[in-house]
Each structure stands twice: as structure tokens, then as C-alpha cells.
Coordinates of C-alpha atoms and ligand atoms in Angstrom, one line a residue:
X26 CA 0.0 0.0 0.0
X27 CA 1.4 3.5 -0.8
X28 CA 2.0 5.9 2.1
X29 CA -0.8 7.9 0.7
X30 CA -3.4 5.3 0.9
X31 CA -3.6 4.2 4.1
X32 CA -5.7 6.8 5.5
X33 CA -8.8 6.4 3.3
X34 CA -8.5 2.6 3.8
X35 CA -8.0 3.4 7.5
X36 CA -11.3 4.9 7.5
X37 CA -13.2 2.5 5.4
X38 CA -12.5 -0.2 7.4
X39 CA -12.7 1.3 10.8
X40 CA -15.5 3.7 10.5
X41 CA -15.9 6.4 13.2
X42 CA -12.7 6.9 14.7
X43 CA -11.7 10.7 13.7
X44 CA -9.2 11.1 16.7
X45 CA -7.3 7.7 14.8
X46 CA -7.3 9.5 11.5
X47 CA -6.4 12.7 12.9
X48 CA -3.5 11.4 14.5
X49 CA -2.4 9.3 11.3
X50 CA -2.7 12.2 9.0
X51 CA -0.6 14.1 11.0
X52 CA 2.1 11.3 10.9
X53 CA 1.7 10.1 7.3
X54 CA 1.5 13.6 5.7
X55 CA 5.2 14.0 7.5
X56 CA 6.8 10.9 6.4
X57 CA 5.7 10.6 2.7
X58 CA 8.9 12.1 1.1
X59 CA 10.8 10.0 3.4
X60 CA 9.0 7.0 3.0
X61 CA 8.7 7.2 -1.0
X62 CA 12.6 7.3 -0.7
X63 CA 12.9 3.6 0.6
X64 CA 11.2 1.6 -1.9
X65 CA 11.8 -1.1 0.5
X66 CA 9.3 0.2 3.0
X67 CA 6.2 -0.1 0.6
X68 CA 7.5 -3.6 -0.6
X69 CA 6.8 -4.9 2.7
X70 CA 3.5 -3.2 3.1
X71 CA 5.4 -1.0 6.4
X72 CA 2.9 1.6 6.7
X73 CA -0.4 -0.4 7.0
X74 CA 1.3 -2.9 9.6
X75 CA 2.8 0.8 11.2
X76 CA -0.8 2.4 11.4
X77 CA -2.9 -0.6 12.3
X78 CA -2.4 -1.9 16.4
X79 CA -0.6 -5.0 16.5
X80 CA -4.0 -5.3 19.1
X81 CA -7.0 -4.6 21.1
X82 CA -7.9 -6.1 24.2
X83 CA -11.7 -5.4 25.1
X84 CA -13.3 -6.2 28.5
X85 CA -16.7 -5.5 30.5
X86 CA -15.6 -3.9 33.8
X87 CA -18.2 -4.3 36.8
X88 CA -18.1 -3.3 40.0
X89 CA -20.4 -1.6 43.1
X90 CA -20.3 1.7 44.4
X91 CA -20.6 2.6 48.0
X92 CA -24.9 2.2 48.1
X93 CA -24.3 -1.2 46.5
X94 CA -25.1 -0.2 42.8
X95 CA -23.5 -2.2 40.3
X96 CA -22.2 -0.7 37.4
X97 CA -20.6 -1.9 34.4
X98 CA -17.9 -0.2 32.1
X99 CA -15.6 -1.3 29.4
X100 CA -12.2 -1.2 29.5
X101 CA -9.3 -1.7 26.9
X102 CA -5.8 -1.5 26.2
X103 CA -4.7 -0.8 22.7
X104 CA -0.5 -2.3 22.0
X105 CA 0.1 -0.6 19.2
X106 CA 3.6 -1.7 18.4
X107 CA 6.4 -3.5 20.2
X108 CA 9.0 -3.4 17.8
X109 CA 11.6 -1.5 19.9
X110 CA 10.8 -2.5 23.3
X111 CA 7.2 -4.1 25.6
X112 CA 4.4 -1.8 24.7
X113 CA 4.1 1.2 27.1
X114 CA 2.0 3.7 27.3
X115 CA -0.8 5.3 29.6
X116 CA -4.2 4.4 31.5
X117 CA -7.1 7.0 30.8
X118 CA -10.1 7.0 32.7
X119 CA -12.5 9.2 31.8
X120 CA -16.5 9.3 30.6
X121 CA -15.4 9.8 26.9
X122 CA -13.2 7.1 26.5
X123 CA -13.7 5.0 23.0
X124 CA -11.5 3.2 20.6
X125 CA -10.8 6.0 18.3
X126 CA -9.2 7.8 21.6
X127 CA -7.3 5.2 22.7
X128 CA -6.0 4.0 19.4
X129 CA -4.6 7.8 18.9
X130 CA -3.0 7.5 21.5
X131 CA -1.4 4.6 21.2
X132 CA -0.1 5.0 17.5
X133 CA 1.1 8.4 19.1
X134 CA 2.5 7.0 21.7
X135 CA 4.6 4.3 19.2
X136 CA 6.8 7.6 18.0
X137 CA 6.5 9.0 21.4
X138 CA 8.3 6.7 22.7
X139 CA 10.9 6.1 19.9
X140 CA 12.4 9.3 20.5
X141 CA 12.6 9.5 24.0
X142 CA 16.1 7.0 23.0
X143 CA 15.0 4.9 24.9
X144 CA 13.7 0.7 24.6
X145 CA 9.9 1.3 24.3
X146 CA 7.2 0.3 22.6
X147 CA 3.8 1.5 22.0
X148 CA 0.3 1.4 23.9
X149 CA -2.4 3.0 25.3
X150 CA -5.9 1.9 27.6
X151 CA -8.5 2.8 29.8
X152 CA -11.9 3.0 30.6
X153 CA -15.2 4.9 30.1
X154 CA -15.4 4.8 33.5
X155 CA -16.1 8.6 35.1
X156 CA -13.9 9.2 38.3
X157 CA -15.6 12.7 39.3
X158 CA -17.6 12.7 42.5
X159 CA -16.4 8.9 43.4
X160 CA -14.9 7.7 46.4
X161 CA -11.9 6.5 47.4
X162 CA -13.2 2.9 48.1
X163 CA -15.3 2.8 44.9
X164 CA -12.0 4.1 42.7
X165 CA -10.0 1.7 44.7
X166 CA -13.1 -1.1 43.5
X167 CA -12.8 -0.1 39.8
X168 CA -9.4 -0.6 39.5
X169 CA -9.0 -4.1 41.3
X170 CA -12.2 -4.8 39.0
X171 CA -10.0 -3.3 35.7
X172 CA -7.0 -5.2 36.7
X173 CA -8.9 -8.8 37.2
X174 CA -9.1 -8.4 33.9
X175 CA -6.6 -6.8 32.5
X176 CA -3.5 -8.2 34.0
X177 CA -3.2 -11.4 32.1
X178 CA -2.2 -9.0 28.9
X179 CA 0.5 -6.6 30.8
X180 CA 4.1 -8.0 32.1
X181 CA 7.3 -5.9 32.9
X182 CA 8.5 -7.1 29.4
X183 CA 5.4 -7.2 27.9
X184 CA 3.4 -4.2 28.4
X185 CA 3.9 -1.8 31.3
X186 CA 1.1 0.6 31.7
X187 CA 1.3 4.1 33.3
X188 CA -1.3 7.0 34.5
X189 CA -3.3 9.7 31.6
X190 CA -6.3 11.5 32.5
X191 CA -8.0 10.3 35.8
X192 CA -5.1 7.9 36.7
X193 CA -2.2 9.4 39.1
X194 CA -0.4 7.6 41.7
X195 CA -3.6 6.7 43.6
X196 CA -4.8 4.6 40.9
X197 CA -1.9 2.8 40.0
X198 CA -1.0 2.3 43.3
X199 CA -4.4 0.1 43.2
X200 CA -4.0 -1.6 39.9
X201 CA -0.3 -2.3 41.1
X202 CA -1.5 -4.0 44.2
X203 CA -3.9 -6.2 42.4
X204 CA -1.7 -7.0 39.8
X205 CA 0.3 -8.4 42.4
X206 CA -1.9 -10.6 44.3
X207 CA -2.7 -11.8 40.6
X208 CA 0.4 -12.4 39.0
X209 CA 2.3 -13.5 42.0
X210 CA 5.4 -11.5 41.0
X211 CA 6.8 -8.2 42.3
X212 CA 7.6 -6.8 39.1
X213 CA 8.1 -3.2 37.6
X214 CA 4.5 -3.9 35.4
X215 CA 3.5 -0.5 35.9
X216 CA 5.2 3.2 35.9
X217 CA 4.2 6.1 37.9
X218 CA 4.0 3.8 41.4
X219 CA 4.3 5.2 44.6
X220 CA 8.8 5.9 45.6
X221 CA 8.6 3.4 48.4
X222 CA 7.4 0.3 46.3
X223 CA 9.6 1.2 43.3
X224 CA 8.6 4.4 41.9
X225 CA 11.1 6.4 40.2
X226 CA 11.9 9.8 41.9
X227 CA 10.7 12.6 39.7
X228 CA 8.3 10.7 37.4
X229 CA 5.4 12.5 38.8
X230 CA 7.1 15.9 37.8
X231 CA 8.0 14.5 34.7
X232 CA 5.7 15.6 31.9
X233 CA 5.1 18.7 33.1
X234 CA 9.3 19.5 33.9
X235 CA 10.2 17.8 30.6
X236 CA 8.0 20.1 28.4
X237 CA 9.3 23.7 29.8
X238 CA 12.9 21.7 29.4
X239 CA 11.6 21.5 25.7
X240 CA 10.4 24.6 25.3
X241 CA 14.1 26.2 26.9
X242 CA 15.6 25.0 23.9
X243 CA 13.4 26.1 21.2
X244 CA 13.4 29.5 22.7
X245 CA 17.5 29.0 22.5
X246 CA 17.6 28.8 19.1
X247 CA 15.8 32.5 19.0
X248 CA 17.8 33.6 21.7
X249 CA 14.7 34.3 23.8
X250 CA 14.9 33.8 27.6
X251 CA 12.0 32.5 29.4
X252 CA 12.8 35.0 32.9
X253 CA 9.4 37.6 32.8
X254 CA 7.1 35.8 29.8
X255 CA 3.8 35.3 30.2
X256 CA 2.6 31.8 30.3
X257 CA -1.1 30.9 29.6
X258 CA -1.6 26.8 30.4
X259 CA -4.8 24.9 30.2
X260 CA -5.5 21.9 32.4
X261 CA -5.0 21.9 36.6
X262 CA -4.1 18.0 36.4
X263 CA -0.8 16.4 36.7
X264 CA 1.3 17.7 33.6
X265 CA -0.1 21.3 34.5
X266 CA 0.5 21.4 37.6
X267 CA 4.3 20.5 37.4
X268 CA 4.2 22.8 34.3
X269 CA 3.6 26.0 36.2
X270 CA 6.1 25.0 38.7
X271 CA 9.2 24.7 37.1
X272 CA 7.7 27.7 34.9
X273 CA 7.6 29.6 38.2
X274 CA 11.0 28.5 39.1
X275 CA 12.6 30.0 36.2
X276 CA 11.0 33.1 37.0
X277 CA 8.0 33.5 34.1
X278 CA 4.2 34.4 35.0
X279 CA 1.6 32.3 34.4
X280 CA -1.9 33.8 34.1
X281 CA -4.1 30.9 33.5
X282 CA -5.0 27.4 34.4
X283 CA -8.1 25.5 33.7
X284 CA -10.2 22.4 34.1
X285 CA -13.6 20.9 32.3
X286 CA -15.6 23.7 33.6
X287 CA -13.3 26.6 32.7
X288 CA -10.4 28.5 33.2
X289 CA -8.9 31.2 35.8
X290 CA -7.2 34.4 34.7
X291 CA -4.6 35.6 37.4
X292 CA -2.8 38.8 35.9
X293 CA -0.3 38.4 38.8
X294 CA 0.6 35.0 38.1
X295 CA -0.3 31.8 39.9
X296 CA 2.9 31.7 42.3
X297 CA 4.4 28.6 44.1
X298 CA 1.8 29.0 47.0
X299 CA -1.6 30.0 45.0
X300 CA -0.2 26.6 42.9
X301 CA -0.2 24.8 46.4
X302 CA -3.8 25.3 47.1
X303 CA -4.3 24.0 42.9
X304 CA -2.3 21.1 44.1
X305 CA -4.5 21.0 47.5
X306 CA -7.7 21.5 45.6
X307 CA -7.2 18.7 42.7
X308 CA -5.0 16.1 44.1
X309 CA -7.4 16.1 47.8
X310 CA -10.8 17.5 46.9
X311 CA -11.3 16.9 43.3
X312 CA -12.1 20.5 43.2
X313 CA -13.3 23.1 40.5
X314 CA -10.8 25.2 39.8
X315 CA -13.6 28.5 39.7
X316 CA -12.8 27.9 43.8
X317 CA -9.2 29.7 43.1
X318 CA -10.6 32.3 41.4
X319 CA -13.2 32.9 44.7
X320 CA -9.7 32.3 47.0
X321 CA -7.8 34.9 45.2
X322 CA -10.3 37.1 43.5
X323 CA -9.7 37.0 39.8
X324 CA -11.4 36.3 36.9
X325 CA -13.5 32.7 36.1
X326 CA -14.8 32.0 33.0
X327 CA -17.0 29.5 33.0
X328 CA -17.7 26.9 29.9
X329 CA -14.3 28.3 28.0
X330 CA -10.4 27.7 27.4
X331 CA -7.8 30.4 28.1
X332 CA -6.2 30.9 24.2
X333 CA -8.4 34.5 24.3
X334 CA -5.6 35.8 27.1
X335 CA -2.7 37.8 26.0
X336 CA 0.4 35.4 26.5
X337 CA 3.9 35.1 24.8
X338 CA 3.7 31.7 25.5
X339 CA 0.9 28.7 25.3
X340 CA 1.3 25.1 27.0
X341 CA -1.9 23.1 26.8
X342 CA -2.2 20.6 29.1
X343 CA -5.5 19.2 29.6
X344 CA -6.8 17.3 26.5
X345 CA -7.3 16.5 22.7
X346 CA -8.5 19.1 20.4
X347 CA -8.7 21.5 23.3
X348 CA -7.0 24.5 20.5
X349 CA -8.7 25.3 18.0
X350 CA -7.8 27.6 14.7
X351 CA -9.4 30.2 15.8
X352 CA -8.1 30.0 19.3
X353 CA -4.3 30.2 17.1
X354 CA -5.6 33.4 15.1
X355 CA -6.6 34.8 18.7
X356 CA -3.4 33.7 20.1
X357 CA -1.2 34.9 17.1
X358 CA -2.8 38.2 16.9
X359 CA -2.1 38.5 20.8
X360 CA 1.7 38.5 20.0
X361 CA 2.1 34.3 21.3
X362 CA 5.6 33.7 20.1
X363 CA 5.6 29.7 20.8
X364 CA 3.1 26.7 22.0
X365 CA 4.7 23.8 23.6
X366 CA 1.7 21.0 24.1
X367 CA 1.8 19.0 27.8
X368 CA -1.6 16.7 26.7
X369 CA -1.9 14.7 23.7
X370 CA -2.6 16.2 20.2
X371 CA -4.0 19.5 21.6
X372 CA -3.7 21.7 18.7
X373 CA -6.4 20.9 15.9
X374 CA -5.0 20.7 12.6
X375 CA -6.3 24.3 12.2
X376 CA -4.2 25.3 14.4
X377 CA -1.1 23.2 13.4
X378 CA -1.3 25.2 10.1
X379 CA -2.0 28.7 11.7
X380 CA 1.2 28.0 13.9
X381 CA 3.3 26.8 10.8
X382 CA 2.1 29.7 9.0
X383 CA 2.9 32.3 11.2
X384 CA 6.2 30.6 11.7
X385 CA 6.2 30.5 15.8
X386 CA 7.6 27.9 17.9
X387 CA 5.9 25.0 17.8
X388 CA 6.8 21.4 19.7
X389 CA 3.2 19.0 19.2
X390 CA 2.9 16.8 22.2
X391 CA 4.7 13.5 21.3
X392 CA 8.0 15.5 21.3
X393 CA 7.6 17.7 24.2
X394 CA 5.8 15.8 26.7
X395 CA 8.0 12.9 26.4
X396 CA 9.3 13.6 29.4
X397 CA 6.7 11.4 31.2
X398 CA 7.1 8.8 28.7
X399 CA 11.2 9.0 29.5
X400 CA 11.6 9.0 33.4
X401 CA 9.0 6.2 32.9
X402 CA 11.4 4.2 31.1
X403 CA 14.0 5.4 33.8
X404 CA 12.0 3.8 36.4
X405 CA 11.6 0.4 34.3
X406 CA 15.7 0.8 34.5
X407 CA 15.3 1.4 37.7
X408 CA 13.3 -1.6 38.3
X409 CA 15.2 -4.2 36.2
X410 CA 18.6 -3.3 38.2
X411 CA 16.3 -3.2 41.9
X412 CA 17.8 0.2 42.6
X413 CA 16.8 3.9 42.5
X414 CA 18.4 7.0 41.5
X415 CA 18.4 10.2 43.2
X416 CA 15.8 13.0 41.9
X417 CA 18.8 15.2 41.1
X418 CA 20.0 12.1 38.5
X419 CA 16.9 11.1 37.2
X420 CA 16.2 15.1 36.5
X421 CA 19.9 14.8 35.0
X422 CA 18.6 11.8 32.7
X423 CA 15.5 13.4 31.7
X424 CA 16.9 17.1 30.5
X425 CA 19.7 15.0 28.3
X426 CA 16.6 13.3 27.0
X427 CA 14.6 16.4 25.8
X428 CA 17.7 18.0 24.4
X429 CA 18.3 15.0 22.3
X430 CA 14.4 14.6 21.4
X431 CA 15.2 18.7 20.2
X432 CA 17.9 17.9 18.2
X433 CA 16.3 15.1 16.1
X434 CA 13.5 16.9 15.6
X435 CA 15.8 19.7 14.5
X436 CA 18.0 17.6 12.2
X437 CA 14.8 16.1 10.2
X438 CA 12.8 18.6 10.6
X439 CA 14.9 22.0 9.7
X440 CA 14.0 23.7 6.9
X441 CA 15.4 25.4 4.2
X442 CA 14.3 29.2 5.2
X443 CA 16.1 27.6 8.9
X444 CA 12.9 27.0 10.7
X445 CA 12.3 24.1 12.4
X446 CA 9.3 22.4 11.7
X447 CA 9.0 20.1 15.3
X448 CA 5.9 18.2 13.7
X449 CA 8.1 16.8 10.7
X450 CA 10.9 16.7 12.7
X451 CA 9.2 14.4 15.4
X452 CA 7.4 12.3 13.1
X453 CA 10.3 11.4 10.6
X454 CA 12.7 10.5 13.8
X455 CA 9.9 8.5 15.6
X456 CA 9.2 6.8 12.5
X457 CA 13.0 6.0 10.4
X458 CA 13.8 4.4 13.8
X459 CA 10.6 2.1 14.5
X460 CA 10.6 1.5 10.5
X461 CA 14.4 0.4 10.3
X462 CA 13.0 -2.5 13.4
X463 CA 10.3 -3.3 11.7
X464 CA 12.5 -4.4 8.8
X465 CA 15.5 -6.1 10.6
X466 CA 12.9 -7.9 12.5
X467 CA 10.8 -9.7 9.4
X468 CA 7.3 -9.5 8.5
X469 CA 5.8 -9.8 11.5
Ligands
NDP509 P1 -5.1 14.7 34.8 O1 -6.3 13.8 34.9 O2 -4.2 14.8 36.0 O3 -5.6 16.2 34.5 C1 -6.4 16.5 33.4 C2 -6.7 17.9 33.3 O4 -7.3 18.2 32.1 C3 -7.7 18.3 34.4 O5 -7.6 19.6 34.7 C4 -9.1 18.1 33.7 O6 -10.1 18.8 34.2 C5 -8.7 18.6 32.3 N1 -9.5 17.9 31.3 C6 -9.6 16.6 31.0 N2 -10.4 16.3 30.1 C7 -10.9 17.5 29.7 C8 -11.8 17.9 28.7 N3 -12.5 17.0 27.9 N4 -12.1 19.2 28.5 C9 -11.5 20.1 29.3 N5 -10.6 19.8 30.3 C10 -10.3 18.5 30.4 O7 -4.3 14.3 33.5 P2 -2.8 14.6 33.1 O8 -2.4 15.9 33.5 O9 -2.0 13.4 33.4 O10 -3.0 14.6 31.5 C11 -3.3 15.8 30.7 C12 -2.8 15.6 29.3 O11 -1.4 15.3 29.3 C13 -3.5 14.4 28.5 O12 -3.7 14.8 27.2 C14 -2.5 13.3 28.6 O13 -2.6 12.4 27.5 C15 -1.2 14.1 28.5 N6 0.0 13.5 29.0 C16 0.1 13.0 30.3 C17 1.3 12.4 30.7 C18 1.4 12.0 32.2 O14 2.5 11.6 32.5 N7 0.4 12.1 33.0 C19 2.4 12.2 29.8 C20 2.2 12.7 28.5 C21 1.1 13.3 28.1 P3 -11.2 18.1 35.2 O15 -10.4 18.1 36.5 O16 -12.4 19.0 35.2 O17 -11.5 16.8 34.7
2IT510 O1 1.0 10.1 27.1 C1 1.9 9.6 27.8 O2 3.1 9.7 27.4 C2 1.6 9.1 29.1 N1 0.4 9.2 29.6 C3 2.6 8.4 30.0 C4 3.1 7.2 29.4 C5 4.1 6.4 30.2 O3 4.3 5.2 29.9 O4 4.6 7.0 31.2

């Protein structure tokens, strides 16, 4: 099949699935010249058996809440691709969960993962389950009821799943646990656990630390500093939280944050403590993050995202699609100089072009928040030798990782005007180097 193919077949044969295709396009538009250069590559049919999960476990997930209601959700895990290492890749729970979700994720994930440097393959899973407004027994109920299932497809050196939307340490801790009693095995099967039961220092900073690490070297190559910018970030979760704090530490302003029901505007910047009562709020309470703006008297607006805020710099960090080309116009014509994405595909396509256009800095997700992805592969290390680093290595570790994921996205994707375009340059790294397995390793 020619590189230029797939995605219509894609769609015929999986119907319904526009996050999948999204994500595809994206990847196959990048690699076409490359691709058409390797005759070798279409002989053996690489980019169907590239775009198409290797495959999909699907399970009915049951389990009672607190007034002895029983409820039934499904569950998955998509493994995408193990070609350079056991699948890997995160655990999303959350109400809108479907297959076209998870498989964009996991084929993202795939490159993800290839350019962190290190031996990883591709996956993604999760639920429809809804975490808001449950318990900590009924959470703790869901996941032993996801893991009963799920743990006869996962392995430290088969697939080792992490945490995504709705799944911090809390969860995995849980899913760990029954994993455990399951397999019999005290294994590193899972990344993100708590420090005293193997956790790797850092790897709940990770994301968030890794992308501002990416971001200080695009602004490098414009000789910008980040000291006095102002920030605009979207989500109040994990990646955003540790996103305003090394922002903070490096002495920029951010003015927003946001969750599902809106965002805050704080002209004077959300410092370390008005982040601590974010942290407080989410992490303990599962609250709203409209209570900040009531604590510290700025501006809430409800039902929106923050792109309409004057910033020099954009980080999205809550979800899929959350930017779209208008929000780039509005963002553009505010003077925004360069978007660095903490969640997964947050920029529309719209938007991708609207950035490229108007020739800003701009890192898509699977480069910039590999950082996750990276100390998580640090803590399989970690795991594998039964020892642990110090936080001041594994933060060592990780900022070598995101300068090397900048300089392959700078060496395939620079070009000739000098630019960088990070979306080629990602894609055509993640992919020569999963593509140049596939082939030593036969048709598979
Ligand atoms: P969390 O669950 O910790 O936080 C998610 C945040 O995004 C919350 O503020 C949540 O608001 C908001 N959000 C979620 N869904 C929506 C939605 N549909 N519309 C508006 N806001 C929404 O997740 P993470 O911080 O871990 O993940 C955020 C993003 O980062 C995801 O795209 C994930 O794939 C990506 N990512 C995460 C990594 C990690 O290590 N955790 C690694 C790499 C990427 P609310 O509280 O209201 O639900
Ligand atoms: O999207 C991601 O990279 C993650 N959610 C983390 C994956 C991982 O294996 O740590």
C-alpha cells in the first residue's frame, strides 16, 4: 500500500474513529517524502502494519459503588507496536473514553516513545469509567475490577502501563497492588507507582518539567529567555501542575489554568503558594478550579479555554483538540511567540497550520511531553537493576533526554528558510527508527 493510501482505507475499514485518523494524517503527511525514498518500506506493506495496532484487548468492567449499585464499564488496552521495546503507554479514565481515543494514543505514543532514546514500545488503555464525584473505596473497587481483567495482557516485558487522565499515583498504586496478588510477581509492570514500592523519583514531575525543558531550547535557538514571559496553560491536572512549577522556578508568569468547567485568569501569576492550594484542591478534593478564582479574587470564565488571554507563550495541558484555529488566530494576533503541548494532540489541525504559518515555535505533544514517557522508562531501569536513582539524577537523565528529542526533531525537521518544523521533525525520527526494526525484524 502507498504511504498515501492508508488513511482512506483506515477509514473504510474502521469507520468512526476521527481522533485515529487525525492522528495518522498528521504522521503520514510528514513521512511521505521520506518514505517514497525507501522503496523497501512499501514492498513490505510497512505503513499499514505501522498504522494498524498490532492489538486490542476489550473487557466488561463491573463493580459496586458505595450504596451497592452495580455498574458496568468497558475497559481496553490498545498495544500498538512492540517493535523496539514491551508496549508502554498510559491508562485513561474518563467518561469519553472510546477506541478511536485510545488507538490515537497509542499510535502516538509508538513515535512518542521512539524518540525518547530509549527501549519502548507503544500502547495506550482505559476506561469509560467517570472518576468525578467517586470515592476512594469505589475508585479503589474499579481498578482491582479493571485489573482482574486486565493483568493477564500486561508484564514488565510485555506491556507496562502508566497513568493519563483520571489515573495518578492513587490509581496505580491500586492496579499495582492487584496485579500483584494476581500475577504472583513483584515486578516493575507499571510506571508512575508510589517511591517506596519502586517508583522512580521525579516521574510525577516528569511531563510537566520535561516540556518547559523543551520549550528552553526552542526558545534558545531565537535567543529568547523565558525569565518575565507570560505563560497561559490549560488543564489543573498532573502535567499542568508541574508545568507551572518549574515555569515559576525559572522566573515567568503564568496567568491561566483551567479544568472541564473553565479556566482562571490571574494577571499576577499563579505563584508557588496559590499553585499549592491548585495542588490542595485537585489532588485532595477533586475541586473546581472556579474555587481559586473565589480564593484569590480573579477572573473565572465559565464553559471556556484560556487561548483568548494575551500570553507570549501557550502550553496546553489538559486534553485533545482543546486549541482550536481560531483560538491560534486569537493567540497569534495577541503577540504568542511559541506553543509547547503538555496533553496529547491539543492543537487541531487548524491550528497546526496557523502555527506553521505564522512561523512561531511550535513542539506537538509526542516530542515535548516525552518527558513522562522517559523517566517512565528510567523507572523500568530502575526496576530491572532493583535500585533507585536520586531526583537530582533522574532530573539529569531526563533534560539530556529532551535536548536529544530537540535535536532530532531539529535535524529532520529544519528547513530550508532555517525553521524548524518540530511536527516533521518528530514524526520522521519516531518513524525511520521504528521502521528500520520493523525491517531487521521480518514480517511480523
Ligand atoms: P489529569 O487527569 O491529571 O488532568 C487532566 C486535566 O485536564 C484536568 O484539569 C481536567 O479537568 C482537564 N480535562 C480533562 N479532560 C478534559 C476535557 N475533555 N475538557 C477540558 N478539560 C479537560 O491528566 P494529566 O495531567 O495526566 O494529562 C493531561 C494531558 O497530558 C492528557 O492529554 C495526557 O494524555 C497528556 N500526557 C500526560 C502524561 C502523564 O505523564 N500524566 C504524559 C504525557 C502526556 P477536570 O479536573 O475538570 O477533569
Ligand atoms: O501520554 C503519555 O506519554 C503518558 N500518559 C505516559 C506514558 C508512560 O508510559 O509513562
Amino acid at each position: 500500500m502507498k504511504v498515501n493510501e492508508v488513511l482512506e482505507d483506515l477509514k473504510r475499514r474502521f469507520p468512526n474513529e476521527p481522533e485515529y485518523y487525525q492522528a495518522v494524517d498528521e504522521v503520514v503527511s510528514s513521512i511521505e517524502e521520506v518514505y517514497n525514498q525507501h522503496p523497501e518500506f512499501e514492498t513490505n506493506n510497512l505503513i499499514e502494519r505501522l498504522c494498524i495496532p498490532d492489538r486490542i484487548v476489550s473487557f466488561r468492567v463491573t463493580w459496586a459503588d458505595d450504596a451497592g449499585r452495580v455498574h458496568t464499564n468497558m475497559g481496553y488496552r490498545v498495544q500498538h507496536n512492540n517493535v523496539l521495546g514491551p508496549y508502554k503507554g498510559g491508562i485513561r479514565f474518563h467518561a469519553s473514553v472510546n477506541l478511536s481515543i485510545l488507538k490515537f494514543l497509542a499510535f502516538e505514543q509508538t513515535f512518542k516513545n521512539s524518540l525518547t532514546t530509549l527501549p519502548m514500545g507503544g500502547a495506550n488503555g482505559g476506561s469509560d469509567f467517570n472518576p468525578k464525584g467517586k470515592s476512594n473505596a469505589e475508585i479503589m473497587r474499579f481498578c482491582q475490577a479493571f485489573i482482574t481483567e486486565l493483568w493477564r495482557h500486561i508484564g514488565p516485558d510485555t506491556d507496562v502501563p502508566a497513568g493519563d487522565i483520571g489515573v495518578g499515583g492513587r490509581e496505580i498504586a491500586y492496579m499495582y497492588g492487584m496485579y500483584k496478588k494476581l500475577a504472583r510477581e513483584n515486578t516493575g509492570v507499571f510506571t508512575g507507582k508510589g517511591v517506596e514500592f519502586g517508583g522512580s523519583l521525579i516521574r510525577p514531575e516528569a511531563t510537566g518539567y520535561g516540556n518547559v525543558y523543551f520549550l528552553q531550547e526552542m526558545l534558545v535557538t531565537r535567543g529568547i529567555g523565558i525569565k518575565d514571559k507570560v505563560v497561559a496553560v490549560s488543564g489543573s491536572g498532573n502535567v499542568a501542575q508541574y508545568t507551572v512549577e518549574k515555569l515559576n522556578s525559572l522566573g515567568a508568569r503564568v496567568v491561566t489554568m483551567s479544568d472541564s468547567g473553565g479556566y482562571i485568569y490571574d494577571p499576577k501569576g499563579i505563584d508557588a503558594e496559590k499553585l499549592e492550594f491548585i495542588a490542595e484542591l485537585k489532588n485532595l478534593y477533586r475541586g473546581r478550579i472556579r474555587e481559586y478564582a473565589e480564593q484569590y479574587g480573579c477572573k473565572y470564565v465559565e464553559g471556556a479555554r484560556p487561548w483568548y488571554e494575551k500570553c507570549d507563550i501557550a502550553m496546553p495541558s489538559a486534553t485533545q483538540n482543546e486549541l482550536t484555529g481560531k483560538d491560534a488566530r486569537t493567540l497569534l494576533a495577541n503577540g504568542c511567540f511559541a506553543v509547547s503541548e503538555g496533553a496529547s494532540m491539543p492543537s487541531t489541525p487548524e491550528a497546526v497550520d496557523a502555527f506553521h504559518e505564522a512561523g512561531i515555535l511550535y513542539a506537538p505533544g509526542k516530542a515535548a511531553n516525552a518527558g513522562g514517557a522517559s523517566v517512565s522508562g528510567l523507572e523500568m531501569s530502575q526496576n530491572a537493576m532493583k535500585l533507585s536513582w536520586t531526583a537530582a539524577e533522574v532530573d539529569e537523565k531526563l533534560q539530556v533526554i529532551m535536548k536529544s528529542i530537540h535535536e532530532q526533531c531539529m535535524k529532520y525537521g529544519t528547513l530550508p528558510n532555517g525553521c524548524v518544523n518540530y511536527v516533521k521533525g518528530a514524526n520522521i525520527a519516531g518513524f525511520m527508527k521504528v521502521a528500520r526494526a520493523m525491517m531487521a525484524q521480518g514480517i511480523l
